[in-house]
Amino acid sequence: MKGGEKLGLRNWASNFIYKQVEKRGWVEDIFSNTIRYGGRYVNDDNILESSDVYELLQDISNQLMLAEIVVEDDNGNEIKNDSALNVLKNPNNYLTGSEFIKLMTNTYLLQGEVFPVLDGDKLHLASNVYTELDDRLIEQFTINGTKIPGFMIRHIKNIGTNHLQGVGLMQLGKDTLEGVMSAEKVLTDKYKKGGLLAFLLKLDAHINPQNGAQSKLIKAILDQLEQIEESRSVKMIPLGKGYEIDTLESPIDDQKTLAYLNVYKKDLGKYLGINVDTYTSLIKADLEKAMMYLHNKAAKPIMKIFEEHLTLLFFGSNSNKKIKFKINILDFVTYSTKTNIGYNIVRTGITSPDNVADMLGFPKQNTPESQAIYISNDLTKIGEKKATDDSLKGGDGNDKEKGNEDI
């Protein structure tokens, strides 16, 4: 037989075996999305599958969610029982106030823009919104062909260099994000399938598709291989002349994939406004500093822009009322830290001041004395000069020293 004919027969044999294996699903099981479909398109549905992205979004949106939303006048006085507060607490029938703020924050960070819509006493987040500026430079909104009045909707943008469109993680970090998520899925799929352990059946014998005995032997070998479900399983497969089984090694290099993830996962944080290395090191050393870092770098700017847009949505541009987000950063520190702060506020009677009692989880006394702010050395009210003067009996300062000798 000539060399070309022998080579052609070998290729035909390989294709035959490949087709037999493919019919059984082996090719799809082995390679799945890791080899034949190595790329991965990132969208809203799967982006949170990346644990690192999810954790960063959670940390930022949780700060916004835990903020207290209040209405203030121009002088900073809080306006109680404003109707806007009721809407923000119960925006609609399918989201609570906390869920609404969290969803609005996550959408803002991922997509770069979000569209709150106020429909009477209901607040929604619109999708598929088309925007454009008219001849008078007024933004027009259209949802599925229906125009939405400007007073009902706000366009909250994570501003880059475009005045009409915001930029989010899915646009700014598109290449990095798709690479990271694809690499994560490669490793996940590999180990879900037992490390992609597979077998290659080599045939040196001449193949005849009409040879029933040959086909029966191939089928028997494949049946034996398919029954190996665990790495600890052992199968003895007797082979005839011209048959050989080799292990097919996974083409996925774990170390290279992990090295890639170690470099590029950290890049995702910069698109959310934080440096992941700095944030991680602060969390290990000082949780309070980490939360303040996150607050100042990421949460505070979002709060500012949310406040402005929600104020315009609820009150318009001519009102003296403003919506404000107030975050108690102590919500993010440990109980022991709160206790230390309490001891620093007042040396004795740690739960006497209402603000300390509330911080530590004790009931407030709600008396004028417990609501006053005290200095720690003599428990006198700050701002009352007479109280301070009373501690200087005699006026020569000797009593002052005597009164402070226990401090």
mmCIF file of C-alpha atoms in Angstrom:
data_model
loop_
_atom_site.group_PDB
_atom_site.id
_atom_site.type_symbol
_atom_site.label_atom_id
_atom_site.label_comp_id
_atom_site.label_asym_id
_atom_site.label_seq_id
_atom_site.Cartn_x
_atom_site.Cartn_y
_atom_site.Cartn_z
ATOM 1 C CA MET A 1 0.000 0.000 0.000
ATOM 2 C CA LYS A 2 1.348 3.410 -0.927
ATOM 3 C CA GLY A 3 2.220 5.957 1.781
ATOM 4 C CA GLY A 4 -0.539 8.378 0.745
ATOM 5 C CA GLU A 5 -3.151 5.644 0.825
ATOM 6 C CA LYS A 6 -1.950 4.473 4.257
ATOM 7 C CA LEU A 7 -2.106 8.033 5.602
ATOM 8 C CA GLY A 8 -5.584 8.498 4.171
ATOM 9 C CA LEU A 9 -6.758 5.281 5.779
ATOM 10 C CA ARG A 10 -5.327 6.351 9.138
ATOM 11 C CA ASN A 11 -7.149 9.706 8.896
ATOM 12 C CA TRP A 12 -10.343 7.897 7.975
ATOM 13 C CA ALA A 13 -9.906 5.625 10.995
ATOM 14 C CA SER A 14 -9.332 8.600 13.306
ATOM 15 C CA ASN A 15 -12.436 10.339 12.000
ATOM 16 C CA PHE A 16 -14.463 7.173 12.461
ATOM 17 C CA ILE A 17 -13.438 6.813 16.097
ATOM 18 C CA TYR A 18 -13.949 10.534 16.689
ATOM 19 C CA LYS A 19 -17.490 10.303 15.369
ATOM 20 C CA GLN A 20 -18.208 7.257 17.538
ATOM 21 C CA VAL A 21 -16.948 9.085 20.627
ATOM 22 C CA GLU A 22 -18.764 12.305 19.705
ATOM 23 C CA LYS A 23 -22.054 10.388 19.397
ATOM 24 C CA ARG A 24 -21.629 9.392 23.023
ATOM 25 C CA GLY A 25 -21.101 12.973 24.121
ATOM 26 C CA TRP A 26 -17.474 12.552 25.111
ATOM 27 C CA VAL A 27 -16.181 15.406 22.998
ATOM 28 C CA GLU A 28 -18.797 17.785 24.392
ATOM 29 C CA ASP A 29 -18.152 16.571 27.946
ATOM 30 C CA ILE A 30 -14.399 16.905 27.688
ATOM 31 C CA PHE A 31 -14.122 20.225 25.977
ATOM 32 C CA SER A 32 -17.452 21.869 26.807
ATOM 33 C CA ASN A 33 -17.074 25.643 26.944
ATOM 34 C CA THR A 34 -13.417 25.465 27.884
ATOM 35 C CA ILE A 35 -11.837 24.614 24.543
ATOM 36 C CA ARG A 36 -14.260 24.830 21.666
ATOM 37 C CA TYR A 37 -16.051 27.820 23.194
ATOM 38 C CA GLY A 38 -13.234 29.448 25.125
ATOM 39 C CA GLY A 39 -14.609 32.983 24.973
ATOM 40 C CA ARG A 40 -17.391 34.226 27.186
ATOM 41 C CA TYR A 41 -19.756 37.129 26.717
ATOM 42 C CA VAL A 42 -20.390 39.080 29.906
ATOM 43 C CA ASN A 43 -23.919 40.224 30.673
ATOM 44 C CA ASP A 44 -26.059 41.185 33.648
ATOM 45 C CA ASP A 45 -27.165 37.609 34.244
ATOM 46 C CA ASN A 46 -23.742 36.057 34.717
ATOM 47 C CA ILE A 47 -21.470 38.878 35.877
ATOM 48 C CA LEU A 48 -22.118 38.236 39.558
ATOM 49 C CA GLU A 49 -20.879 34.655 39.152
ATOM 50 C CA SER A 50 -17.405 36.086 39.642
ATOM 51 C CA SER A 51 -17.004 36.029 43.423
ATOM 52 C CA ASP A 52 -14.565 38.949 43.435
ATOM 53 C CA VAL A 53 -16.868 41.239 41.469
ATOM 54 C CA TYR A 54 -19.795 40.182 43.630
ATOM 55 C CA GLU A 55 -17.905 40.906 46.860
ATOM 56 C CA LEU A 56 -16.813 44.377 45.751
ATOM 57 C CA LEU A 57 -20.322 45.278 44.598
ATOM 58 C CA GLN A 58 -21.751 43.974 47.861
ATOM 59 C CA ASP A 59 -19.374 46.062 49.976
ATOM 60 C CA ILE A 60 -20.183 49.265 48.085
ATOM 61 C CA SER A 61 -23.939 48.776 47.680
ATOM 62 C CA ASN A 62 -24.298 47.651 51.308
ATOM 63 C CA GLN A 63 -23.012 51.024 52.486
ATOM 64 C CA LEU A 64 -25.640 52.758 50.353
ATOM 65 C CA MET A 65 -28.332 50.332 51.493
ATOM 66 C CA LEU A 66 -27.569 50.887 55.181
ATOM 67 C CA ALA A 67 -27.655 54.662 54.825
ATOM 68 C CA GLU A 68 -30.549 56.510 56.400
ATOM 69 C CA ILE A 69 -32.431 58.585 53.816
ATOM 70 C CA VAL A 70 -33.794 61.867 55.153
ATOM 71 C CA VAL A 71 -35.348 65.060 53.772
ATOM 72 C CA GLU A 72 -33.791 68.377 54.814
ATOM 73 C CA ASP A 73 -34.503 72.049 54.186
ATOM 74 C CA ASP A 74 -31.933 74.626 53.054
ATOM 75 C CA ASN A 75 -30.750 75.083 56.644
ATOM 76 C CA GLY A 76 -30.098 71.405 57.176
ATOM 77 C CA ASN A 77 -33.142 70.886 59.381
ATOM 78 C CA GLU A 78 -34.697 67.460 59.000
ATOM 79 C CA ILE A 79 -38.263 67.369 57.689
ATOM 80 C CA LYS A 80 -40.147 64.490 59.257
ATOM 81 C CA ASN A 81 -42.952 62.515 57.596
ATOM 82 C CA ASP A 82 -42.362 63.874 54.085
ATOM 83 C CA SER A 83 -44.252 61.866 51.457
ATOM 84 C CA ALA A 84 -40.988 61.210 49.570
ATOM 85 C CA LEU A 85 -39.729 59.187 52.538
ATOM 86 C CA ASN A 86 -42.742 56.882 52.358
ATOM 87 C CA VAL A 87 -42.112 56.229 48.663
ATOM 88 C CA LEU A 88 -38.417 55.536 49.234
ATOM 89 C CA LYS A 89 -39.222 53.130 52.078
ATOM 90 C CA ASN A 90 -41.837 51.290 49.998
ATOM 91 C CA PRO A 91 -40.987 52.058 46.360
ATOM 92 C CA ASN A 92 -43.215 49.420 44.723
ATOM 93 C CA ASN A 93 -44.874 46.046 45.193
ATOM 94 C CA TYR A 94 -41.844 43.947 44.306
ATOM 95 C CA LEU A 95 -38.935 45.767 45.999
ATOM 96 C CA THR A 96 -38.365 47.062 49.500
ATOM 97 C CA GLY A 97 -36.562 50.359 50.037
ATOM 98 C CA SER A 98 -33.294 48.589 50.869
ATOM 99 C CA GLU A 99 -33.525 46.321 47.836
ATOM 100 C CA PHE A 100 -34.278 49.290 45.599
ATOM 101 C CA ILE A 101 -31.191 51.248 46.712
ATOM 102 C CA LYS A 102 -28.991 48.161 46.435
ATOM 103 C CA LEU A 103 -30.261 47.357 42.946
ATOM 104 C CA MET A 104 -29.904 50.970 41.846
ATOM 105 C CA THR A 105 -26.298 51.050 43.117
ATOM 106 C CA ASN A 106 -25.306 47.753 41.479
ATOM 107 C CA THR A 107 -26.893 48.776 38.163
ATOM 108 C CA TYR A 108 -25.144 52.150 38.320
ATOM 109 C CA LEU A 109 -21.759 50.501 38.921
ATOM 110 C CA LEU A 110 -22.126 47.746 36.322
ATOM 111 C CA GLN A 111 -23.873 49.591 33.508
ATOM 112 C CA GLY A 112 -22.702 53.122 34.288
ATOM 113 C CA GLU A 113 -26.230 54.543 34.369
ATOM 114 C CA VAL A 114 -29.599 53.880 35.937
ATOM 115 C CA PHE A 115 -33.075 55.328 35.356
ATOM 116 C CA PRO A 116 -35.377 55.778 38.385
ATOM 117 C CA VAL A 117 -38.977 56.480 37.349
ATOM 118 C CA LEU A 118 -41.501 58.109 39.714
ATOM 119 C CA ASP A 119 -45.044 57.110 38.795
ATOM 120 C CA GLY A 120 -47.308 58.720 41.394
ATOM 121 C CA ASP A 121 -46.405 57.050 44.671
ATOM 122 C CA LYS A 122 -44.448 54.230 43.006
ATOM 123 C CA LEU A 123 -40.748 54.224 42.201
ATOM 124 C CA HIS A 124 -39.269 51.915 39.565
ATOM 125 C CA LEU A 125 -35.978 51.345 37.748
ATOM 126 C CA ALA A 126 -36.543 51.457 34.001
ATOM 127 C CA SER A 127 -34.599 49.406 31.454
ATOM 128 C CA ASN A 128 -34.195 49.683 27.682
ATOM 129 C CA VAL A 129 -34.362 53.473 27.864
ATOM 130 C CA TYR A 130 -33.407 55.460 24.758
ATOM 131 C CA THR A 131 -32.223 59.018 25.399
ATOM 132 C CA GLU A 132 -31.411 61.982 23.163
ATOM 133 C CA LEU A 133 -31.164 65.764 23.365
ATOM 134 C CA ASP A 134 -33.702 67.820 21.447
ATOM 135 C CA ASP A 135 -33.027 71.160 19.722
ATOM 136 C CA ARG A 136 -33.382 72.979 23.040
ATOM 137 C CA LEU A 137 -30.847 70.630 24.680
ATOM 138 C CA ILE A 138 -33.547 68.988 26.781
ATOM 139 C CA GLU A 139 -33.130 65.253 27.328
ATOM 140 C CA GLN A 140 -35.947 63.158 25.883
ATOM 141 C CA PHE A 141 -36.716 59.629 27.131
ATOM 142 C CA THR A 142 -38.301 56.768 25.202
ATOM 143 C CA ILE A 143 -39.063 53.264 26.511
ATOM 144 C CA ASN A 144 -40.182 50.706 23.926
ATOM 145 C CA GLY A 145 -41.407 53.487 21.647
ATOM 146 C CA THR A 146 -43.305 55.323 24.405
ATOM 147 C CA LYS A 147 -42.124 58.780 25.420
ATOM 148 C CA ILE A 148 -41.734 59.350 29.154
ATOM 149 C CA PRO A 149 -42.237 62.895 30.544
ATOM 150 C CA GLY A 150 -38.998 64.341 31.846
ATOM 151 C CA PHE A 151 -40.418 65.087 35.297
ATOM 152 C CA MET A 152 -41.108 61.365 35.851
ATOM 153 C CA ILE A 153 -37.612 60.029 35.158
ATOM 154 C CA ARG A 154 -33.981 60.784 35.988
ATOM 155 C CA HIS A 155 -30.868 59.687 34.123
ATOM 156 C CA ILE A 156 -28.216 58.948 36.782
ATOM 157 C CA LYS A 157 -24.859 58.668 35.042
ATOM 158 C CA ASN A 158 -21.412 57.562 36.137
ATOM 159 C CA ILE A 159 -19.823 60.382 34.181
ATOM 160 C CA GLY A 160 -16.771 59.770 32.040
ATOM 161 C CA THR A 161 -16.315 62.059 29.048
ATOM 162 C CA ASN A 162 -19.807 61.754 27.570
ATOM 163 C CA HIS A 163 -22.470 64.201 28.764
ATOM 164 C CA LEU A 164 -25.336 61.921 27.731
ATOM 165 C CA GLN A 165 -24.094 58.456 28.694
ATOM 166 C CA GLY A 166 -22.416 57.014 31.776
ATOM 167 C CA VAL A 167 -19.717 54.367 31.832
ATOM 168 C CA GLY A 168 -19.696 51.314 34.081
ATOM 169 C CA LEU A 169 -17.658 48.229 34.791
ATOM 170 C CA MET A 170 -19.115 46.315 31.848
ATOM 171 C CA GLN A 171 -17.856 48.958 29.438
ATOM 172 C CA LEU A 172 -14.687 50.212 31.118
ATOM 173 C CA GLY A 173 -13.392 46.761 32.041
ATOM 174 C CA LYS A 174 -15.020 44.733 29.277
ATOM 175 C CA ASP A 175 -11.903 42.968 28.040
ATOM 176 C CA THR A 176 -10.529 42.370 31.532
ATOM 177 C CA LEU A 177 -13.874 41.172 32.856
ATOM 178 C CA GLU A 178 -14.510 38.758 30.003
ATOM 179 C CA GLY A 179 -10.998 37.360 30.329
ATOM 180 C CA VAL A 180 -11.355 36.872 34.084
ATOM 181 C CA MET A 181 -14.772 35.235 33.860
ATOM 182 C CA SER A 182 -13.684 32.976 30.998
ATOM 183 C CA ALA A 183 -10.612 31.870 32.959
ATOM 184 C CA GLU A 184 -12.736 31.212 36.047
ATOM 185 C CA LYS A 185 -15.152 29.105 34.022
ATOM 186 C CA VAL A 186 -12.301 27.139 32.449
ATOM 187 C CA LEU A 187 -11.082 26.048 35.882
ATOM 188 C CA THR A 188 -14.588 25.441 37.213
ATOM 189 C CA ASP A 189 -15.576 23.257 34.261
ATOM 190 C CA LYS A 190 -12.306 21.369 34.415
ATOM 191 C CA TYR A 191 -12.727 20.302 38.029
ATOM 192 C CA LYS A 192 -16.461 19.741 37.740
ATOM 193 C CA LYS A 193 -15.515 17.079 35.203
ATOM 194 C CA GLY A 194 -12.892 15.437 37.401
ATOM 195 C CA GLY A 195 -9.957 17.392 36.038
ATOM 196 C CA LEU A 196 -10.973 16.677 32.436
ATOM 197 C CA LEU A 197 -9.545 13.178 32.681
ATOM 198 C CA ALA A 198 -10.235 11.456 29.371
ATOM 199 C CA PHE A 199 -8.866 8.590 27.304
ATOM 200 C CA LEU A 200 -7.651 8.282 23.766
ATOM 201 C CA LEU A 201 -8.323 5.010 21.974
ATOM 202 C CA LYS A 202 -5.620 4.310 19.417
ATOM 203 C CA LEU A 203 -6.221 1.849 16.594
ATOM 204 C CA ASP A 204 -3.395 0.663 14.389
ATOM 205 C CA ALA A 205 -5.469 -2.042 12.753
ATOM 206 C CA HIS A 206 -7.257 -1.561 9.463
ATOM 207 C CA ILE A 207 -10.791 -0.347 10.071
ATOM 208 C CA ASN A 208 -13.781 -1.727 8.267
ATOM 209 C CA PRO A 209 -17.098 -0.078 9.186
ATOM 210 C CA GLN A 210 -18.840 -3.242 8.071
ATOM 211 C CA ASN A 211 -16.777 -5.357 10.463
ATOM 212 C CA GLY A 212 -19.281 -6.203 13.185
ATOM 213 C CA ALA A 213 -16.716 -7.776 15.509
ATOM 214 C CA GLN A 214 -14.540 -4.653 15.297
ATOM 215 C CA SER A 215 -17.449 -2.322 16.042
ATOM 216 C CA LYS A 216 -18.551 -4.518 18.929
ATOM 217 C CA LEU A 217 -15.057 -4.411 20.471
ATOM 218 C CA ILE A 218 -14.854 -0.601 20.139
ATOM 219 C CA LYS A 219 -18.284 -0.277 21.733
ATOM 220 C CA ALA A 220 -17.259 -2.542 24.618
ATOM 221 C CA ILE A 221 -14.114 -0.482 25.267
ATOM 222 C CA LEU A 222 -16.052 2.775 25.238
ATOM 223 C CA ASP A 223 -18.661 1.294 27.582
ATOM 224 C CA GLN A 224 -15.916 0.371 30.032
ATOM 225 C CA LEU A 225 -14.393 3.866 29.913
ATOM 226 C CA GLU A 226 -17.746 5.537 30.418
ATOM 227 C CA GLN A 227 -18.292 3.568 33.614
ATOM 228 C CA ILE A 228 -15.275 5.215 35.280
ATOM 229 C CA GLU A 229 -17.046 7.809 37.436
ATOM 230 C CA GLU A 230 -14.413 8.524 40.076
ATOM 231 C CA SER A 231 -10.659 8.953 39.985
ATOM 232 C CA ARG A 232 -10.339 6.075 42.492
ATOM 233 C CA SER A 233 -12.108 3.635 40.174
ATOM 234 C CA VAL A 234 -10.009 1.001 38.415
ATOM 235 C CA LYS A 235 -11.007 -0.800 35.233
ATOM 236 C CA MET A 236 -9.233 -3.714 33.636
ATOM 237 C CA ILE A 237 -9.836 -3.568 29.891
ATOM 238 C CA PRO A 238 -8.393 -6.452 27.854
ATOM 239 C CA LEU A 239 -7.330 -5.273 24.415
ATOM 240 C CA GLY A 240 -6.687 -7.188 21.236
ATOM 241 C CA LYS A 241 -3.781 -6.696 18.898
ATOM 242 C CA GLY A 242 -3.608 -3.194 17.418
ATOM 243 C CA TYR A 243 -5.589 -1.501 20.227
ATOM 244 C CA GLU A 244 -4.065 0.876 22.777
ATOM 245 C CA ILE A 245 -5.477 3.317 25.348
ATOM 246 C CA ASP A 246 -3.588 6.435 26.430
ATOM 247 C CA THR A 247 -4.686 9.117 28.881
ATOM 248 C CA LEU A 248 -5.576 12.386 27.246
ATOM 249 C CA GLU A 249 -4.087 15.182 29.326
ATOM 250 C CA SER A 250 -6.028 18.366 29.899
ATOM 251 C CA PRO A 251 -4.780 21.233 27.729
ATOM 252 C CA ILE A 252 -5.683 23.626 30.578
ATOM 253 C CA ASP A 253 -2.656 24.799 32.556
ATOM 254 C CA ASP A 254 -3.876 25.567 36.072
ATOM 255 C CA GLN A 255 -0.832 27.562 37.115
ATOM 256 C CA LYS A 256 -0.939 29.852 34.104
ATOM 257 C CA THR A 257 -4.676 30.403 34.524
ATOM 258 C CA LEU A 258 -4.309 31.188 38.234
ATOM 259 C CA ALA A 259 -1.416 33.531 37.528
ATOM 260 C CA TYR A 260 -3.598 35.351 34.998
ATOM 261 C CA LEU A 261 -6.429 35.662 37.519
ATOM 262 C CA ASN A 262 -4.090 36.910 40.258
ATOM 263 C CA VAL A 263 -3.025 39.770 38.006
ATOM 264 C CA TYR A 264 -6.230 40.779 36.280
ATOM 265 C CA LYS A 265 -8.826 40.195 39.000
ATOM 266 C CA LYS A 266 -7.335 43.106 40.922
ATOM 267 C CA ASP A 267 -7.824 45.363 37.904
ATOM 268 C CA LEU A 268 -11.596 45.049 38.257
ATOM 269 C CA GLY A 269 -11.521 47.084 41.479
ATOM 270 C CA LYS A 270 -10.212 50.214 39.785
ATOM 271 C CA TYR A 271 -13.319 50.325 37.590
ATOM 272 C CA LEU A 272 -15.389 50.431 40.775
ATOM 273 C CA GLY A 273 -13.291 53.210 42.267
ATOM 274 C CA ILE A 274 -11.035 51.339 44.676
ATOM 275 C CA ASN A 275 -7.580 49.769 44.749
ATOM 276 C CA VAL A 276 -8.088 46.120 45.669
ATOM 277 C CA ASP A 277 -4.608 45.670 47.190
ATOM 278 C CA THR A 278 -5.061 48.715 49.433
ATOM 279 C CA TYR A 279 -8.581 47.693 50.434
ATOM 280 C CA THR A 280 -7.572 44.090 51.188
ATOM 281 C CA SER A 281 -4.596 45.113 53.320
ATOM 282 C CA LEU A 282 -6.737 47.598 55.268
ATOM 283 C CA ILE A 283 -9.389 44.959 55.970
ATOM 284 C CA LYS A 284 -6.706 42.709 57.486
ATOM 285 C CA ALA A 285 -5.163 45.506 59.569
ATOM 286 C CA ASP A 286 -8.056 47.823 60.513
ATOM 287 C CA LEU A 287 -11.659 47.205 59.488
ATOM 288 C CA GLU A 288 -12.728 50.742 60.378
ATOM 289 C CA LYS A 289 -10.049 52.244 58.125
ATOM 290 C CA ALA A 290 -11.058 49.846 55.340
ATOM 291 C CA MET A 291 -14.697 50.949 55.568
ATOM 292 C CA MET A 292 -13.710 54.614 55.610
ATOM 293 C CA TYR A 293 -11.500 54.013 52.566
ATOM 294 C CA LEU A 294 -14.391 52.356 50.754
ATOM 295 C CA HIS A 295 -16.750 55.102 51.890
ATOM 296 C CA ASN A 296 -14.591 57.994 50.702
ATOM 297 C CA LYS A 297 -13.396 56.369 47.470
ATOM 298 C CA ALA A 298 -16.582 54.691 46.255
ATOM 299 C CA ALA A 299 -19.746 55.130 48.342
ATOM 300 C CA LYS A 300 -19.620 58.868 49.079
ATOM 301 C CA PRO A 301 -19.478 60.032 45.430
ATOM 302 C CA ILE A 302 -22.404 57.725 44.586
ATOM 303 C CA MET A 303 -24.388 59.093 47.536
ATOM 304 C CA LYS A 304 -23.794 62.634 46.288
ATOM 305 C CA ILE A 305 -25.101 61.986 42.789
ATOM 306 C CA PHE A 306 -28.041 59.896 44.051
ATOM 307 C CA GLU A 307 -29.015 62.728 46.395
ATOM 308 C CA GLU A 308 -29.024 65.280 43.585
ATOM 309 C CA HIS A 309 -31.066 63.189 41.155
ATOM 310 C CA LEU A 310 -33.610 61.935 43.696
ATOM 311 C CA THR A 311 -34.083 65.502 44.956
ATOM 312 C CA LEU A 312 -34.867 66.678 41.427
ATOM 313 C CA LEU A 313 -37.110 63.668 40.801
ATOM 314 C CA PHE A 314 -39.226 64.205 43.924
ATOM 315 C CA PHE A 315 -39.122 67.978 44.433
ATOM 316 C CA GLY A 316 -38.025 69.574 41.169
ATOM 317 C CA SER A 317 -35.410 72.295 40.791
ATOM 318 C CA ASN A 318 -37.195 75.113 42.666
ATOM 319 C CA SER A 319 -37.851 73.400 45.990
ATOM 320 C CA ASN A 320 -35.998 74.154 49.221
ATOM 321 C CA LYS A 321 -36.136 70.467 50.182
ATOM 322 C CA LYS A 322 -33.296 68.042 49.606
ATOM 323 C CA ILE A 323 -32.894 64.280 49.921
ATOM 324 C CA LYS A 324 -29.804 63.263 51.888
ATOM 325 C CA PHE A 325 -28.108 59.928 52.556
ATOM 326 C CA LYS A 326 -26.646 59.633 56.045
ATOM 327 C CA ILE A 327 -24.258 56.782 56.757
ATOM 328 C CA ASN A 328 -23.222 55.770 60.256
ATOM 329 C CA ILE A 329 -19.775 54.423 59.548
ATOM 330 C CA LEU A 330 -19.847 52.674 62.937
ATOM 331 C CA ASP A 331 -22.202 50.133 61.383
ATOM 332 C CA PHE A 332 -19.138 48.642 59.732
ATOM 333 C CA VAL A 333 -16.784 48.338 62.717
ATOM 334 C CA THR A 334 -16.511 45.577 65.313
ATOM 335 C CA TYR A 335 -18.314 45.606 68.650
ATOM 336 C CA SER A 336 -15.012 45.882 70.528
ATOM 337 C CA THR A 337 -14.155 48.978 68.517
ATOM 338 C CA LYS A 338 -17.508 50.511 69.397
ATOM 339 C CA THR A 339 -16.842 49.755 73.080
ATOM 340 C CA ASN A 340 -13.467 51.494 72.889
ATOM 341 C CA ILE A 341 -15.055 54.491 71.206
ATOM 342 C CA GLY A 342 -17.646 54.570 73.984
ATOM 343 C CA TYR A 343 -14.957 54.564 76.674
ATOM 344 C CA ASN A 344 -13.228 57.417 74.886
ATOM 345 C CA ILE A 345 -16.461 59.436 74.779
ATOM 346 C CA VAL A 346 -17.074 59.145 78.511
ATOM 347 C CA ARG A 347 -14.772 57.607 81.091
ATOM 348 C CA THR A 348 -17.457 56.417 83.493
ATOM 349 C CA GLY A 349 -21.087 55.485 83.092
ATOM 350 C CA ILE A 350 -20.431 54.257 79.558
ATOM 351 C CA THR A 351 -24.077 53.636 78.694
ATOM 352 C CA SER A 352 -25.389 56.866 80.245
ATOM 353 C CA PRO A 353 -25.157 59.073 77.134
ATOM 354 C CA ASP A 354 -27.911 58.078 74.691
ATOM 355 C CA ASN A 355 -25.614 58.116 71.665
ATOM 356 C CA VAL A 356 -23.269 55.574 73.279
ATOM 357 C CA ALA A 357 -26.123 53.417 74.575
ATOM 358 C CA ASP A 358 -27.665 53.302 71.106
ATOM 359 C CA MET A 359 -24.329 52.439 69.508
ATOM 360 C CA LEU A 360 -23.790 49.527 71.914
ATOM 361 C CA GLY A 361 -27.347 48.233 71.661
ATOM 362 C CA PHE A 362 -28.660 49.432 75.036
ATOM 363 C CA PRO A 363 -31.980 51.282 75.486
ATOM 364 C CA LYS A 364 -31.748 55.067 75.451
ATOM 365 C CA GLN A 365 -32.898 57.028 78.503
ATOM 366 C CA ASN A 366 -34.263 59.923 76.418
ATOM 367 C CA THR A 367 -33.632 62.559 79.100
ATOM 368 C CA PRO A 368 -32.027 65.994 78.566
ATOM 369 C CA GLU A 369 -29.034 64.868 80.607
ATOM 370 C CA SER A 370 -28.523 61.605 78.692
ATOM 371 C CA GLN A 371 -28.901 63.398 75.353
ATOM 372 C CA ALA A 372 -26.250 66.043 76.126
ATOM 373 C CA ILE A 373 -22.682 65.694 74.867
ATOM 374 C CA TYR A 374 -20.149 65.494 77.704
ATOM 375 C CA ILE A 375 -16.416 65.984 77.923
ATOM 376 C CA SER A 376 -14.695 63.091 79.625
ATOM 377 C CA ASN A 377 -12.749 64.738 82.475
ATOM 378 C CA ASP A 378 -15.515 66.225 84.614
ATOM 379 C CA LEU A 379 -18.787 65.191 82.901
ATOM 380 C CA THR A 380 -19.867 68.772 82.197
ATOM 381 C CA LYS A 381 -21.888 69.706 79.151
ATOM 382 C CA ILE A 382 -19.903 71.058 76.245
ATOM 383 C CA GLY A 383 -20.851 74.637 75.422
ATOM 384 C CA GLU A 384 -22.040 75.670 78.880
ATOM 385 C CA LYS A 385 -19.423 78.112 80.157
ATOM 386 C CA LYS A 386 -21.021 78.346 83.562
ATOM 387 C CA ALA A 387 -20.565 74.612 84.112
ATOM 388 C CA THR A 388 -16.871 74.955 83.358
ATOM 389 C CA ASP A 389 -16.520 78.056 85.550
ATOM 390 C CA ASP A 390 -18.094 76.201 88.478
ATOM 391 C CA SER A 391 -15.166 73.814 88.473
ATOM 392 C CA LEU A 392 -12.790 76.767 89.094
ATOM 393 C CA LYS A 393 -13.919 77.673 92.617
ATOM 394 C CA GLY A 394 -11.778 80.367 94.148
ATOM 395 C CA GLY A 395 -10.484 81.493 90.750
ATOM 396 C CA ASP A 396 -6.796 80.781 91.514
ATOM 397 C CA GLY A 397 -6.709 77.457 89.772
ATOM 398 C CA ASN A 398 -5.768 75.503 92.944
ATOM 399 C CA ASP A 399 -9.180 73.904 93.178
ATOM 400 C CA LYS A 400 -8.962 73.047 89.508
ATOM 401 C CA GLU A 401 -5.779 71.078 90.084
ATOM 402 C CA LYS A 402 -7.305 69.452 93.122
ATOM 403 C CA GLY A 403 -10.410 68.557 91.207
ATOM 404 C CA ASN A 404 -8.373 66.981 88.449
ATOM 405 C CA GLU A 405 -5.861 65.069 90.537
ATOM 406 C CA ASP A 406 -7.870 61.862 90.119
ATOM 407 C CA ILE A 407 -8.011 62.227 86.334
#
